[in-house]
Coordinates of C-alpha atoms in Angstrom, one line a residue:
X1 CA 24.5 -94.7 -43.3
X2 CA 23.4 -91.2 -45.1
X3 CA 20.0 -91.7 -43.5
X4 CA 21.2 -92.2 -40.1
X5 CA 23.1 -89.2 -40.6
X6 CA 20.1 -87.4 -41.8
X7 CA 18.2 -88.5 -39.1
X8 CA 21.1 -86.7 -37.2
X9 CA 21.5 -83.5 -38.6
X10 CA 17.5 -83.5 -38.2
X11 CA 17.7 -84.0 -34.5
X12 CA 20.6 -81.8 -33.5
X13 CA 18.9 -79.1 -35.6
X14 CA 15.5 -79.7 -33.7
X15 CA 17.5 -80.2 -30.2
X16 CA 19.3 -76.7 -30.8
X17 CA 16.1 -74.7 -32.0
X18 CA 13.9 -75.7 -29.3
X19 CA 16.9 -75.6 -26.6
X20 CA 17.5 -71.7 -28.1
X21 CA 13.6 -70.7 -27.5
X22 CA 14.0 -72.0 -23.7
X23 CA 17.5 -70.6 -23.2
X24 CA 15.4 -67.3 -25.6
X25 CA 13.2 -67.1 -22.4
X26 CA 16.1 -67.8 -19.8
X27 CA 17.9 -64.7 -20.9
X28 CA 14.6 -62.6 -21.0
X29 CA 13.7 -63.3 -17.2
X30 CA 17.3 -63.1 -15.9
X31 CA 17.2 -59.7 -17.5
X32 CA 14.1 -58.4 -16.9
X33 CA 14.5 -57.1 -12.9
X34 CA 17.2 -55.2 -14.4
X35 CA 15.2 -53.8 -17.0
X36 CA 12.0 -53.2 -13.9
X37 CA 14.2 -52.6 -11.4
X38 CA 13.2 -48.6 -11.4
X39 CA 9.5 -49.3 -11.8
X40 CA 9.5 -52.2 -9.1
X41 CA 11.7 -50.0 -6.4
X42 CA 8.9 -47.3 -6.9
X43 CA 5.7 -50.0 -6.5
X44 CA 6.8 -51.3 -3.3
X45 CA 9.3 -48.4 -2.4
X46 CA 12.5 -50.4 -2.1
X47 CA 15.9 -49.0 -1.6
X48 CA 19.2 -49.7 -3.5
X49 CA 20.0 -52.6 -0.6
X50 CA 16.6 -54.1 -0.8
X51 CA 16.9 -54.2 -4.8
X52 CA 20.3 -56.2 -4.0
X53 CA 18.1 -59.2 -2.0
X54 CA 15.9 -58.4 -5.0
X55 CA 18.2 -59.5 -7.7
X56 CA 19.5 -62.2 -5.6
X57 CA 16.7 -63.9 -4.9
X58 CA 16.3 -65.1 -8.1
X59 CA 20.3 -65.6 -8.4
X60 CA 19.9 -67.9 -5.0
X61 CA 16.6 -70.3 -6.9
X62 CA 19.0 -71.0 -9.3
X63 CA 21.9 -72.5 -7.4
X64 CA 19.6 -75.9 -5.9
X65 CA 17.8 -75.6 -9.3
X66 CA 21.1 -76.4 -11.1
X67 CA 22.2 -78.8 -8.8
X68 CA 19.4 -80.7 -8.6
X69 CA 17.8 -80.3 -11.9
X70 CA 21.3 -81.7 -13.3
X71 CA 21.6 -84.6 -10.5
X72 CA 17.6 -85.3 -11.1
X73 CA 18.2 -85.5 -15.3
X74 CA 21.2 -87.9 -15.1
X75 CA 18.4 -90.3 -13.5
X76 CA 14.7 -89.6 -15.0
X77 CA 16.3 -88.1 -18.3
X78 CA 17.1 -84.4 -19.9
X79 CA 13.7 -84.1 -21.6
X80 CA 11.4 -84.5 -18.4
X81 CA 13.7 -82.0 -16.0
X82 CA 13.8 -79.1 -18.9
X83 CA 10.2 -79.3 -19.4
X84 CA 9.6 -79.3 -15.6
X85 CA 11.6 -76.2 -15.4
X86 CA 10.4 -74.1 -18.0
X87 CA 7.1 -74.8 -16.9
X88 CA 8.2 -73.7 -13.2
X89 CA 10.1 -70.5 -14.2
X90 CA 7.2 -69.4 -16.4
X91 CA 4.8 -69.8 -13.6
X92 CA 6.4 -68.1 -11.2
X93 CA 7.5 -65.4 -13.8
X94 CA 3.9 -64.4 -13.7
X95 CA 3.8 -64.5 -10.2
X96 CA 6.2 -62.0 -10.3
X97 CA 4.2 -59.5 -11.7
X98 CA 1.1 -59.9 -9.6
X99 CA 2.9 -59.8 -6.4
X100 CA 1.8 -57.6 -3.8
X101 CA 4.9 -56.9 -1.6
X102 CA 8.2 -57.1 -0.7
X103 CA 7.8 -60.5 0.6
X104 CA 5.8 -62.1 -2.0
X105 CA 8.0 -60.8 -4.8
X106 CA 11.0 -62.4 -2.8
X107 CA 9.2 -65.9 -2.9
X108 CA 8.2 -65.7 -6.3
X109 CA 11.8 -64.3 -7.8
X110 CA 13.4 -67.2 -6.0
X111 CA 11.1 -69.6 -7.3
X112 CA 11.6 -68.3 -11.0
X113 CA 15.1 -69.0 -10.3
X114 CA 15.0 -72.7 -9.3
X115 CA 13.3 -73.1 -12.6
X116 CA 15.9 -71.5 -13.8
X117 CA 18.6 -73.5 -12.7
X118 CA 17.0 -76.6 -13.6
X119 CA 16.7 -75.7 -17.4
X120 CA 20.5 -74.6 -18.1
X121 CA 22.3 -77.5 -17.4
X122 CA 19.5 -79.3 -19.2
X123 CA 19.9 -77.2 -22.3
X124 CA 23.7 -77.7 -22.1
X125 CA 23.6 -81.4 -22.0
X126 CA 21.0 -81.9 -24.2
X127 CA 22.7 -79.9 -27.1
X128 CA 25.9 -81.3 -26.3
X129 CA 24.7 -84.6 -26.7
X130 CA 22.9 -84.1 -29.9
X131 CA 25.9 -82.3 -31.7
X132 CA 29.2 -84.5 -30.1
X133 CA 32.3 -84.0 -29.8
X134 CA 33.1 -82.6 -33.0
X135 CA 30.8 -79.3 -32.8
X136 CA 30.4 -79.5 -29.3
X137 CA 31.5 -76.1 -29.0
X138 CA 29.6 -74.6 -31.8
X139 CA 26.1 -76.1 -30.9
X140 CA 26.0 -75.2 -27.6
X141 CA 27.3 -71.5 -28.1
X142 CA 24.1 -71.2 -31.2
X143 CA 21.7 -72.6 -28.4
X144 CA 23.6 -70.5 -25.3
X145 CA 23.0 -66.9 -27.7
X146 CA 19.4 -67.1 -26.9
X147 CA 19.9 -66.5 -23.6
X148 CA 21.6 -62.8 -24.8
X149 CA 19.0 -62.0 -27.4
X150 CA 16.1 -62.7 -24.9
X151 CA 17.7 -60.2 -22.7
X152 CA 18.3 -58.1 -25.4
X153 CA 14.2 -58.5 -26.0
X154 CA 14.0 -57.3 -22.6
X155 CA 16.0 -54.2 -23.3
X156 CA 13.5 -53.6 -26.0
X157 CA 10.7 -53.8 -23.8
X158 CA 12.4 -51.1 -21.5
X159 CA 12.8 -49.0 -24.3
X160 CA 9.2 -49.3 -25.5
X161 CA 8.4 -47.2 -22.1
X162 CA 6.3 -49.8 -20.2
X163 CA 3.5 -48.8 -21.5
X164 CA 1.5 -51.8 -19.3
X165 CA 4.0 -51.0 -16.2
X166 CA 6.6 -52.6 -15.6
X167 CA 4.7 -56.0 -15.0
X168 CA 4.7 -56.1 -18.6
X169 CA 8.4 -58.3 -19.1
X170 CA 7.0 -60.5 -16.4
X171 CA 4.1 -61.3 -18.4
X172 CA 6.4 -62.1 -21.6
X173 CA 8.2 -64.3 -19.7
X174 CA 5.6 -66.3 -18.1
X175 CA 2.8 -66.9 -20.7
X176 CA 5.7 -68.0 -23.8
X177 CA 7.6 -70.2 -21.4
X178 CA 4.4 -72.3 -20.6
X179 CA 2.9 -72.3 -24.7
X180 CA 7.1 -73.5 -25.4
X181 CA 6.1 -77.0 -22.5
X182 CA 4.0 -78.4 -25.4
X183 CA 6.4 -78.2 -28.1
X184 CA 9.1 -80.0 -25.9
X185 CA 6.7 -82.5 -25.1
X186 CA 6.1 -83.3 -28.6
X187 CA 9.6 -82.5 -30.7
X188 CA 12.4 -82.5 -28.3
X189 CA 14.4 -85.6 -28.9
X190 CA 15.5 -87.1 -25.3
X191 CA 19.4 -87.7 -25.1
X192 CA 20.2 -90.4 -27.2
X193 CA 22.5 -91.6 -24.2
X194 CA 19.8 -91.4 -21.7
X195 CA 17.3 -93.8 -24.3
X196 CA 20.6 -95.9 -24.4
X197 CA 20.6 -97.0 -20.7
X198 CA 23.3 -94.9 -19.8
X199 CA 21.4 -92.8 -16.7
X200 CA 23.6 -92.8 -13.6
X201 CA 22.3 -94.9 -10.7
X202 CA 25.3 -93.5 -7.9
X203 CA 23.8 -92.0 -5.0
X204 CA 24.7 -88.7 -3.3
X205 CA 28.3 -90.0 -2.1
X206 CA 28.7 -91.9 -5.0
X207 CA 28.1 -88.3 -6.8
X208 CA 31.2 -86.1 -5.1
X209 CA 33.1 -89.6 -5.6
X210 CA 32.5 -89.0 -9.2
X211 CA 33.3 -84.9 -9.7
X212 CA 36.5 -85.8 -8.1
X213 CA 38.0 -89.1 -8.8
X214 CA 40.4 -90.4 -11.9
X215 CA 42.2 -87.4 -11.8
X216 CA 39.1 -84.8 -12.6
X217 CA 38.9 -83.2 -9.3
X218 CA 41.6 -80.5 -10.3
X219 CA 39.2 -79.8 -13.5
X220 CA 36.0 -79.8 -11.5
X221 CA 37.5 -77.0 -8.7
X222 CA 39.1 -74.8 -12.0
X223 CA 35.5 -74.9 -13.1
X224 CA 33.9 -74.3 -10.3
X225 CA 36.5 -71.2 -9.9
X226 CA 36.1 -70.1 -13.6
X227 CA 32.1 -70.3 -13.2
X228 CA 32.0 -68.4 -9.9
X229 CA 34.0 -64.5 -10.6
X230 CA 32.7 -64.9 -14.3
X231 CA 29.1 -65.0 -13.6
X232 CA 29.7 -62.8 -10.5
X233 CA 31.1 -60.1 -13.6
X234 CA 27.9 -61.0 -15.2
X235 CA 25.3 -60.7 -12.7
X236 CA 26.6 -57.6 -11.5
X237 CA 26.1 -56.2 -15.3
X238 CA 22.7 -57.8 -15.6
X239 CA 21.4 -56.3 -12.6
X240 CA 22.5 -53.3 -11.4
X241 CA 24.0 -51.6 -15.0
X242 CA 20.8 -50.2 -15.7
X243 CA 20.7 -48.7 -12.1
X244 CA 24.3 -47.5 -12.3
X245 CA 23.5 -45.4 -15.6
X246 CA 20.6 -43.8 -14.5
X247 CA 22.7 -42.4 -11.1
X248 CA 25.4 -41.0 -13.3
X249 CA 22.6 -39.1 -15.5
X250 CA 21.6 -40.8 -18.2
X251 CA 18.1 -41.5 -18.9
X252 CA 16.2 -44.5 -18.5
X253 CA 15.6 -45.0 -22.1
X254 CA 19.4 -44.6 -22.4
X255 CA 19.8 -47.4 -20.0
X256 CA 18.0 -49.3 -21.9
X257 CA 19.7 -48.9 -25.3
X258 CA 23.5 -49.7 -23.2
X259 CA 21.4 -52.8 -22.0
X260 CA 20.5 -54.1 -25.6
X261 CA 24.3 -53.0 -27.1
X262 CA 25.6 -54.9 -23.8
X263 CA 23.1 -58.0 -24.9
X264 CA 23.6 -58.0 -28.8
X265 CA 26.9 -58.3 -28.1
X266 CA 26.8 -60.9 -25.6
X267 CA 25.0 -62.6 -28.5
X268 CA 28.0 -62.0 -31.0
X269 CA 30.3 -63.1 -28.5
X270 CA 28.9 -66.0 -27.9
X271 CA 28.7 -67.4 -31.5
X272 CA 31.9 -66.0 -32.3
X273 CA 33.8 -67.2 -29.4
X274 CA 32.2 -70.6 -29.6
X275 CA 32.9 -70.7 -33.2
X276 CA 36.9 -70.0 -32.3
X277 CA 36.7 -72.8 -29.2
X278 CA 36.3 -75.3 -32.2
X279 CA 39.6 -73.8 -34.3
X280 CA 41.7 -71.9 -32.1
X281 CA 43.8 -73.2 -28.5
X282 CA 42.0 -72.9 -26.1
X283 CA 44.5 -70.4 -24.3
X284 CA 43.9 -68.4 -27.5
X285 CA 40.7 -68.0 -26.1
X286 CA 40.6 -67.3 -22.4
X287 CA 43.5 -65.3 -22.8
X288 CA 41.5 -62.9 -25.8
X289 CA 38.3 -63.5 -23.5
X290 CA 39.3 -62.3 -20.0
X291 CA 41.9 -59.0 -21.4
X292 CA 38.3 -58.2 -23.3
X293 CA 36.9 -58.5 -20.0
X294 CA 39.1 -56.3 -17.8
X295 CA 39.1 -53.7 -20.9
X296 CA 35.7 -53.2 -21.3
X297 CA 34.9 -53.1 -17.3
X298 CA 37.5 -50.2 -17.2
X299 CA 35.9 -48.5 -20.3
X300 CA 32.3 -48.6 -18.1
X301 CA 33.8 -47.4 -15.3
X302 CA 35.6 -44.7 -16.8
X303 CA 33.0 -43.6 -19.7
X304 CA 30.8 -40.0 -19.9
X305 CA 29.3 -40.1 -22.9
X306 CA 26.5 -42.0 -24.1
X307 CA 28.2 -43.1 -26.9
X308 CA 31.0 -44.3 -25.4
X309 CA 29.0 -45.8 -23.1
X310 CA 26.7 -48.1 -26.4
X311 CA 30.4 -49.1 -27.3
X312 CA 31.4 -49.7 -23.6
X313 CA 28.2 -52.0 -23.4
X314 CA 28.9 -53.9 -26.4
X315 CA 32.5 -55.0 -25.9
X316 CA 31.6 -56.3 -22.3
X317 CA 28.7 -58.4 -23.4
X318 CA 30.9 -59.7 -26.2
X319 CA 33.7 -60.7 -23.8
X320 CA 31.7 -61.5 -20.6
X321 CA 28.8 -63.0 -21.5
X322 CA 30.5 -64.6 -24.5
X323 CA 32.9 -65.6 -22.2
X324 CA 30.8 -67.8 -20.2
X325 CA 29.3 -69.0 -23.1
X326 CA 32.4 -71.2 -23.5
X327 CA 33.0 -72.1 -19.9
X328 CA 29.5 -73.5 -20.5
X329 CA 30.4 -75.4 -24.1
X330 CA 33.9 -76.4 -22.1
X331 CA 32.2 -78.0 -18.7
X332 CA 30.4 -80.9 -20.6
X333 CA 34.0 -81.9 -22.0
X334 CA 35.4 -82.9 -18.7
X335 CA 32.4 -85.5 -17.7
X336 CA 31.4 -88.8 -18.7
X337 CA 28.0 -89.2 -20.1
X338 CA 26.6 -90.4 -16.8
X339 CA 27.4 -87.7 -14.9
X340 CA 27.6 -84.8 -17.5
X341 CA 24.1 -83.6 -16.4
X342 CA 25.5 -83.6 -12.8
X343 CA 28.9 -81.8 -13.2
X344 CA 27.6 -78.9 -15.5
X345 CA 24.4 -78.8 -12.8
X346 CA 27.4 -78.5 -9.8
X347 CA 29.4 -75.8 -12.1
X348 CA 26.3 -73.8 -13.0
X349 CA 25.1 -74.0 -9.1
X350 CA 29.0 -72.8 -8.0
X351 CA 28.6 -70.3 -10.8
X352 CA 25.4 -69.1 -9.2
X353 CA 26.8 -68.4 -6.1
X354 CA 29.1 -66.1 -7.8
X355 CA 26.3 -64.6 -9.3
X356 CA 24.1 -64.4 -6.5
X357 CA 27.2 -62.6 -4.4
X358 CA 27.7 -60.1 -6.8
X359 CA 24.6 -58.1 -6.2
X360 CA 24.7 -57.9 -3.1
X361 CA 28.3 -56.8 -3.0
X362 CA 27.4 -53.8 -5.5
X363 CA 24.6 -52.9 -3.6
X364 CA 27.1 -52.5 -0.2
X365 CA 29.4 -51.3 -2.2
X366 CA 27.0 -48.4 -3.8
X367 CA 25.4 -48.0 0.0
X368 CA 29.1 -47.1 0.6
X369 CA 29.1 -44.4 -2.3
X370 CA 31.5 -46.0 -3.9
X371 CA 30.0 -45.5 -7.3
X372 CA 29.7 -46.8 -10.6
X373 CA 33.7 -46.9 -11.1
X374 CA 34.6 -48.3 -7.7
X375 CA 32.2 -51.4 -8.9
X376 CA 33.7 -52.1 -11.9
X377 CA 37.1 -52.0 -11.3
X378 CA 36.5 -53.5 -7.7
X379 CA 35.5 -56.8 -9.7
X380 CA 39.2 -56.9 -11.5
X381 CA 40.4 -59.3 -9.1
X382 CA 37.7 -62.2 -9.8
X383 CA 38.4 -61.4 -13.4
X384 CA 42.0 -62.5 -12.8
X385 CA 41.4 -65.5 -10.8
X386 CA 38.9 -66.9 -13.3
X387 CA 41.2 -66.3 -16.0
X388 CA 44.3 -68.1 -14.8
X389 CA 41.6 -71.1 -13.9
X390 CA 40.5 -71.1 -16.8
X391 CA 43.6 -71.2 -18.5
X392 CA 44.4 -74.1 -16.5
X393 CA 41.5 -76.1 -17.8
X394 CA 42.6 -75.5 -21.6
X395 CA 45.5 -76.9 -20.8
X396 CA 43.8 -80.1 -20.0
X397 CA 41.3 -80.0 -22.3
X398 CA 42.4 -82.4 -24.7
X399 CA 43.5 -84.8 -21.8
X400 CA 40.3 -85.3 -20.6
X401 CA 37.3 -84.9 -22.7
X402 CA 35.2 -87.9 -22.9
X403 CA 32.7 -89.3 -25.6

């Protein structure tokens, strides 16, 4: 028995490193047309509308790349989809840098995205495989906080000062992407359910049949809810924060040091709030989660100073991006292991038309002059709606978590 578990810690330790150097990558190229946004504008002399299709392009790759790289894994196995993926996003990462216009950089963002898409729900399932029930929570917040501190790489690179132009991020996150393929090929353990026989064989109507029936349909909509404004929150910080600092004055270096406070703490949100999910009710935690939220989206709004504005940064990564760090440790609890792959791949792709919707809806909004305050605070509603959904689902969370 001690060498079984062994064997176990071994593998859950192996599945979360090599899962937190993907999701290391994820956060670097979901970040980094933030971080170029000024540099790319000027290249192919794009206003603040055609940034929005920009951004969203990659947000809209990601929403049939979740889907399907969930509803793909639950058949052919976790392993094969996530190194398919990783190998996709890097390739098209690089892309990204050598495009030559506005449409070519459209194709190539999107296409980075449905790598993307693919890899998350990959990452979750995987880890929350390997850990169980028992540090569900905890494993996959540790893999999930590489997506934060590869965006919070990216801010670094923006605050080196492109030396290389800002191609430069696109390169990082190409070329390590496709040297990580090998290692997954050769270290990452496939789900010990999948290597069990325990891959779903439903088709596509057989799919919705199982997101809604034996009484999970009222979890799968709260998720899909939850997923959607958060992300939206998210996206809209991602994206267009750097943007929105440098039109109230501040430099882009300066943008760059909000972006890394807002990503460092995303990173300590998301271990710390994943930490909690395992100890505290889960109320507890979407009600401490989505107040941090609303606070910390007035306080960028509202802030002058630079200083105020590193603090600003911090608490909303802490409470947003730490936030959906937990609605991604809390989807896998409400599936079966046949379909867990499928329903965090349909939450993620919901999620990502949140995300995909908030860009666009800044950039209108910014077109409008409503500025940097009117975007913030116009997002408090979403904020409210996820939370009460998300309360909701802590409610049932007990109820309904499977093996």
């Amino acid at each position: 028995m001690t060498v079984v578990t062994a064997q176990s810690r071994a593998q859950l330790a192996t599945t979360i490193s090599l899962c937190f150097l993907v999701a290391l990558m994820e956060g670097l190229d979901l970040q980094a047309a933030g971080i170029a946004a000024q540099g790319m504008a000027a290249a192919f002399n794009l206003d603040k509308l055609h940034m929005g299709w920009v951004f969203s392009a990659g947000i809209l790759g990601l929403l049939p790349g979740a889907f399907v790289g969930g509803w793909v894994a639950d058949r052919i196995g976790r392993k094969r989809v996530l190194m398919g993926s990783v190998a996709l996003f890097g390739l098209f990462s690089l892309a990204t840098a050598l495009a030559w216009d506005f449409n070519s950089l459209i194709v190539a963002r999107c296409l980075t995205g449905v790598g993307l898409g693919a890899a998350l729900p990959n990452l979750i399932a995987l880890t929350s495989e390997a850990a169980g029930p028992r540090l569900r929570g905890t494993a996959v917040s540790m893999m999930y906080c590489g997506v934060p501190l590869g965006a919070a790489l990216a801010a670094v690179i923006g605050i080196a000062g492109f030396s290389g132009g800002w191609q430069v991020v696109f390169y990082v996150g190409g070329v390590v992407p496709l040297l990580i393929v090998p290692l997954l090929g050769r270290y990452l353990p496939e789900s010990a359910a999948f290597r069990h026989g325990q891959q779903s064989t439903e088709n596509g109507t057989g799919l919705w049949h199982g997101l809604f029936r034996n009484g999970a349909g009222s979890s799968t909509l709260l998720l899909w809810l939850s997923y959607f404004f958060t992300l939206m929150v998210v996206y809209i910080l991602i994206n267009w924060l750097p943007s929105l600092l440098v039109g109230q004055g501040f430099t882009g270096v300066q943008a760059s040091w909000v972006m890394l406070a807002l990503q460092l703490g995303a990173a300590v949100g998301t271990l710390l709030l994943g930490a909690l999910m395992d100890r505290l009710p889960a109320w507890a935690i979407a009600s401490l989660i989505y107040l941090g939220i609303l606070g910390s989206l007035t306080a960028l709004g509202l802030a002058s100073a630079f200083e105020h504005m590193l603090v600003a940064g911090f608490v909303a990564g802490l409470f947003a991006t730490g936030g959906q760090g937990v609605l991604y440790a809390l989807a896998p609890l409400f599936y079966p292991t046949h379909m867990r792959a499928t329903g965090v791949g349909t939450a993620v792709a919901v999620g990502r038309l949140g995300a995909m919707s908030g860009p666009l809806v800044a950039g209108q909004m910014l077109a409008l002059g409503t500025g940097t305050a009117g975007v913030m605070l116009a997002s408090a509603p979403g904020i409210v709606l996820a939370a009460g959904a998300m309360f909701c689902l802590s409610l049932r969370r007990n109820k309904l978590a499977p093996e």
